[in-house]
XYZ file of N, CA, C and O in Angstrom:
324
model
N 0.541 -1.434 0.198
C 0.292 -0.814 0.127
C 1.205 1.185 -0.355
O 2.019 1.598 0.042
N 0.379 1.989 -1.007
C 1.244 3.267 -0.873
C 1.265 4.150 0.730
O 0.312 4.197 1.326
N 1.784 5.831 0.373
C 0.883 5.716 1.124
C 0.063 6.696 2.301
O -0.796 6.634 0.587
N -0.732 6.527 3.008
C -1.810 6.838 3.261
C -2.331 8.385 3.745
O -1.110 8.502 4.763
N -3.652 9.002 3.687
C -4.479 10.082 3.708
C -4.453 10.160 4.859
O -4.127 9.206 5.669
N -4.552 11.290 5.559
C -5.102 10.926 6.695
C -6.276 10.643 7.137
O -6.353 9.831 8.573
N -6.670 10.202 6.397
C -8.337 9.842 6.563
C -7.877 8.093 6.618
O -8.674 7.321 7.669
N -7.215 7.664 5.582
C -6.410 5.741 5.243
C -6.417 5.534 7.222
O -6.512 4.970 7.414
N -5.364 6.807 7.302
C -4.533 6.222 8.857
C -5.746 6.266 9.794
O -5.573 5.457 10.643
N -7.087 7.282 10.049
C -7.812 7.045 10.771
C -8.178 6.355 10.906
O -8.285 5.415 11.644
N -8.923 5.627 10.194
C -9.288 4.164 9.534
C -8.666 2.923 9.648
O -9.232 2.015 10.330
N -7.828 3.321 9.151
C -6.596 2.183 9.774
C -6.429 1.554 11.129
O -6.527 0.322 11.892
N -6.679 3.487 12.144
C -6.356 2.568 12.968
C -7.932 2.413 14.285
O -7.595 1.353 14.968
N -9.169 1.987 13.970
C -10.566 2.213 13.991
C -9.790 0.537 13.974
O -10.356 -0.530 14.449
N -10.313 0.047 12.373
C -9.936 -1.304 12.052
C -8.998 -1.854 12.753
O -9.131 -3.055 13.802
N -7.182 -0.751 13.201
C -7.096 -2.180 13.644
C -7.143 -2.927 15.449
O -7.180 -4.400 15.614
N -7.322 -2.117 16.361
C -7.737 -1.969 17.013
C -9.223 -2.394 17.274
O -8.644 -3.502 18.558
N -9.679 -2.367 16.197
C -11.227 -3.726 16.415
C -10.953 -4.684 16.342
O -11.824 -5.870 16.854
N -9.746 -5.234 14.650
C -9.613 -6.172 14.298
C -8.535 -7.197 16.498
O -8.692 -7.992 16.195
N -7.568 -6.306 16.432
C -6.359 -6.932 17.824
C -7.754 -6.770 18.787
O -7.934 -8.031 19.435
N -8.482 -6.248 19.080
C -9.075 -6.647 20.234
C -10.393 -7.428 20.343
O -10.780 -8.072 20.736
N -10.545 -8.389 18.973
C -11.476 -9.293 18.992
C -10.605 -10.483 18.481
O -10.840 -11.479 19.320
N -9.793 -10.618 18.439
C -8.695 -11.161 18.185
C -7.596 -12.522 19.696
O -7.839 -12.841 19.538
N -7.468 -10.818 20.645
C -7.580 -10.940 21.582
C -8.498 -11.529 23.302
O -8.342 -12.536 23.331
N -9.486 -10.747 22.037
C -10.776 -11.425 23.036
C -11.099 -13.458 22.433
O -11.686 -13.334 23.700
N -10.829 -14.257 21.411
C -10.937 -14.899 21.444
C -10.156 -15.942 22.722
O -10.803 -17.276 23.056
N -9.291 -15.528 23.177
C -7.970 -15.953 24.537
C -7.603 -17.353 23.621
O -8.060 -18.206 24.570
N -7.436 -17.266 22.467
C -5.930 -18.661 22.552
C -5.457 -18.956 22.731
O -4.557 -20.542 22.411
N -5.508 -18.048 23.471
C -3.061 -18.600 24.159
C -2.636 -19.547 24.574
O -1.437 -19.762 24.329
N -3.830 -19.963 25.131
C -3.223 -20.900 26.394
C -2.906 -22.759 24.380
O -2.977 -23.431 24.913
N -3.911 -22.156 23.584
C -3.854 -22.969 22.447
C -2.579 -22.870 21.417
O -2.583 -23.403 20.274
N -1.718 -22.160 22.375
C -0.455 -21.912 21.378
C -0.169 -19.922 20.284
O 0.426 -20.125 19.543
N -1.548 -19.349 20.459
C -1.868 -18.431 19.707
C -1.231 -17.013 20.456
O -1.769 -16.771 21.252
N 0.393 -17.010 19.697
C 0.974 -15.729 20.245
C 0.336 -14.487 20.508
O -0.654 -14.557 19.364
N 0.471 -13.492 21.534
C 0.233 -12.020 21.292
C 0.646 -11.743 20.344
O 0.593 -10.980 19.654
N 2.135 -11.720 19.632
C 2.512 -11.467 18.249
C 1.623 -11.423 17.104
O 1.973 -10.447 16.882
N 1.488 -12.724 17.675
C 0.834 -13.475 15.801
C -0.530 -12.562 16.399
O -0.710 -11.849 15.176
N -1.132 -12.137 16.874
C -2.394 -11.803 17.080
C -2.277 -9.913 16.641
O -2.795 -9.528 15.622
N -1.381 -9.331 16.749
C -1.031 -8.357 16.476
C -0.793 -8.418 14.389
O -1.308 -7.455 14.287
N -0.356 -9.384 14.661
C 0.485 -9.012 12.791
C -1.099 -9.407 12.002
O -1.369 -8.971 11.088
N -1.471 -10.210 12.879
C -2.900 -10.710 12.256
C -3.922 -8.909 11.534
O -4.388 -8.509 10.690
N -4.248 -8.600 13.364
C -4.304 -7.239 13.316
C -4.036 -6.175 11.643
O -4.740 -5.938 11.431
N -2.513 -6.050 12.062
C -2.274 -6.013 10.602
C -2.783 -6.046 9.374
O -2.479 -4.896 8.843
N -2.200 -7.022 9.406
C -2.731 -7.787 7.886
C -4.375 -6.769 7.696
O -4.294 -6.803 6.027
N -5.039 -7.502 8.730
C -6.581 -7.492 8.670
C -6.524 -6.132 8.219
O -7.063 -5.386 7.145
N -6.695 -4.525 9.067
C -6.560 -4.132 8.658
C -5.043 -3.596 7.793
O -6.345 -2.212 6.808
N -4.553 -3.396 6.740
C -4.268 -2.839 5.630
C -5.116 -3.673 4.888
O -4.910 -2.655 3.778
N -4.626 -4.474 4.662
C -6.085 -4.661 3.187
C -7.517 -4.592 3.470
O -7.369 -4.091 2.126
N -8.067 -4.303 4.488
C -9.410 -3.147 4.737
C -9.267 -2.024 4.094
O -10.196 -0.768 3.130
N -7.989 -0.962 4.301
C -8.257 -0.519 3.852
C -7.668 -0.015 2.591
O -8.327 0.903 1.727
N -7.410 -0.858 1.976
C -7.326 -1.023 0.409
C -7.987 -0.960 -0.456
O -8.354 -0.774 -1.521
N -9.021 -1.807 0.629
C -10.413 -2.716 -0.533
C -11.131 -1.445 0.579
O -11.997 -0.824 -1.366
N -11.873 -0.879 1.416
C -12.476 0.428 1.500
C -12.171 1.235 1.285
O -13.527 2.170 0.640
N -11.609 2.034 1.461
C -10.719 3.287 0.505
C -10.037 3.932 -0.180
O -9.894 3.037 -0.964
N -10.655 4.995 -0.520
C -9.979 5.510 -1.995
C -9.911 6.944 -2.005
O -10.640 7.909 -1.636
N -7.931 7.139 -0.939
C -7.588 8.745 -0.866
C -8.760 9.539 0.648
O -8.325 8.682 1.324
N -9.538 9.955 0.143
C -9.665 10.479 2.004
C -11.664 10.219 1.820
O -12.584 10.962 2.822
N -11.966 9.265 1.118
C -13.354 8.613 1.100
C -13.667 6.907 1.550
O -12.651 6.135 1.387
N -14.856 6.983 1.827
C -15.360 5.286 1.672
C -15.368 4.453 0.106
O -16.939 5.191 -0.465
N -15.160 3.476 -0.400
C -15.973 3.784 -1.680
C -17.364 3.521 -2.093
O -17.830 2.992 -0.733
N -18.008 3.395 -2.428
C -18.778 3.271 -2.902
C -19.039 1.530 -2.692
O -18.516 0.582 -3.023
N -20.102 0.998 -2.399
C -20.407 -0.391 -1.743
C -19.885 -1.439 -3.099
O -19.643 -2.326 -2.870
N -20.671 -1.238 -4.500
C -20.453 -1.602 -5.371
C -18.914 -1.698 -5.884
O -18.651 -2.629 -6.564
N -18.622 -0.584 -5.588
C -16.332 -0.402 -6.242
C -15.696 -1.398 -4.971
O -15.298 -2.150 -5.641
N -15.875 -1.637 -4.386
C -15.633 -2.387 -2.769
C -15.744 -4.150 -3.850
O -15.297 -4.884 -3.242
N -17.163 -4.229 -3.799
C -17.546 -5.234 -4.619
C -16.584 -5.953 -5.620
O -16.011 -7.374 -5.543
N -17.021 -5.039 -6.496
C -16.576 -5.144 -7.687
C -14.745 -5.646 -7.433
O -14.643 -6.501 -8.188
N -14.016 -4.903 -6.776
C -12.255 -4.846 -6.149
C -12.528 -5.986 -5.375
O -11.979 -7.293 -5.082
N -13.746 -6.800 -4.772
C -13.394 -8.282 -4.107
C -13.133 -8.610 -5.417
O -12.714 -10.024 -4.819
N -14.285 -9.291 -5.799
C -14.070 -10.194 -6.897
C -12.988 -10.335 -8.281
O -12.751 -11.419 -8.348
N -12.705 -9.180 -8.362
C -12.056 -9.049 -8.869
C -9.820 -9.216 -8.443
O -9.268 -9.586 -9.836
N -10.227 -9.957 -7.057
C -8.543 -9.646 -6.245
C -9.036 -10.243 -5.476
O -7.562 -9.818 -4.812
N -9.921 -11.386 -5.266
C -10.599 -11.986 -4.429
C -8.459 -12.991 -4.035
O -7.947 -13.110 -3.158
N -7.695 -13.036 -4.883
C -6.576 -13.796 -4.696
C -5.714 -13.323 -4.214
O -5.209 -13.849 -3.187
N -4.699 -11.957 -4.315
C -4.425 -11.586 -4.176
C -4.682 -10.603 -2.762
O -3.872 -10.816 -1.599
N -5.905 -10.448 -2.046
C -6.660 -10.283 -0.715
C -6.277 -11.820 0.130
O -5.789 -10.979 1.367
N -6.457 -12.399 -0.582
C -6.262 -13.647 0.615
C -4.818 -14.202 1.104
O -4.438 -14.837 2.107
N -4.051 -13.286 -0.610
C -2.534 -13.802 -0.311
C -1.533 -12.793 1.185
O -1.734 -13.066 2.362
N -2.739 -11.782 0.825
C -2.220 -10.504 1.925
C -2.607 -11.064 3.556
O -2.203 -9.823 4.402
N -3.406 -11.193 3.478
C -4.471 -11.945 4.699
C -3.320 -13.807 5.224
O -4.134 -13.514 6.585
N -2.751 -14.317 4.065
C -2.834 -15.331 5.297
C -0.814 -14.821 5.789
O -0.120 -13.841 6.091
């Protein structure tokens, strides 16, 4: 992802906090999921979400988001692994 606008940075932080909170709330650390991996997973989710959902200083139209998801699904999956 190229440099983010201030808007994208704000949305990134919101998505990151929400994702990390959800991952940590699963409390799977007893099963081997480390906190470091949770942070990396939240970063991947936030970065990928910003790339899909935003276009500079605004949220893309839902139809554009769906088109991007349909056209780039394999790439999106790779970014989340």
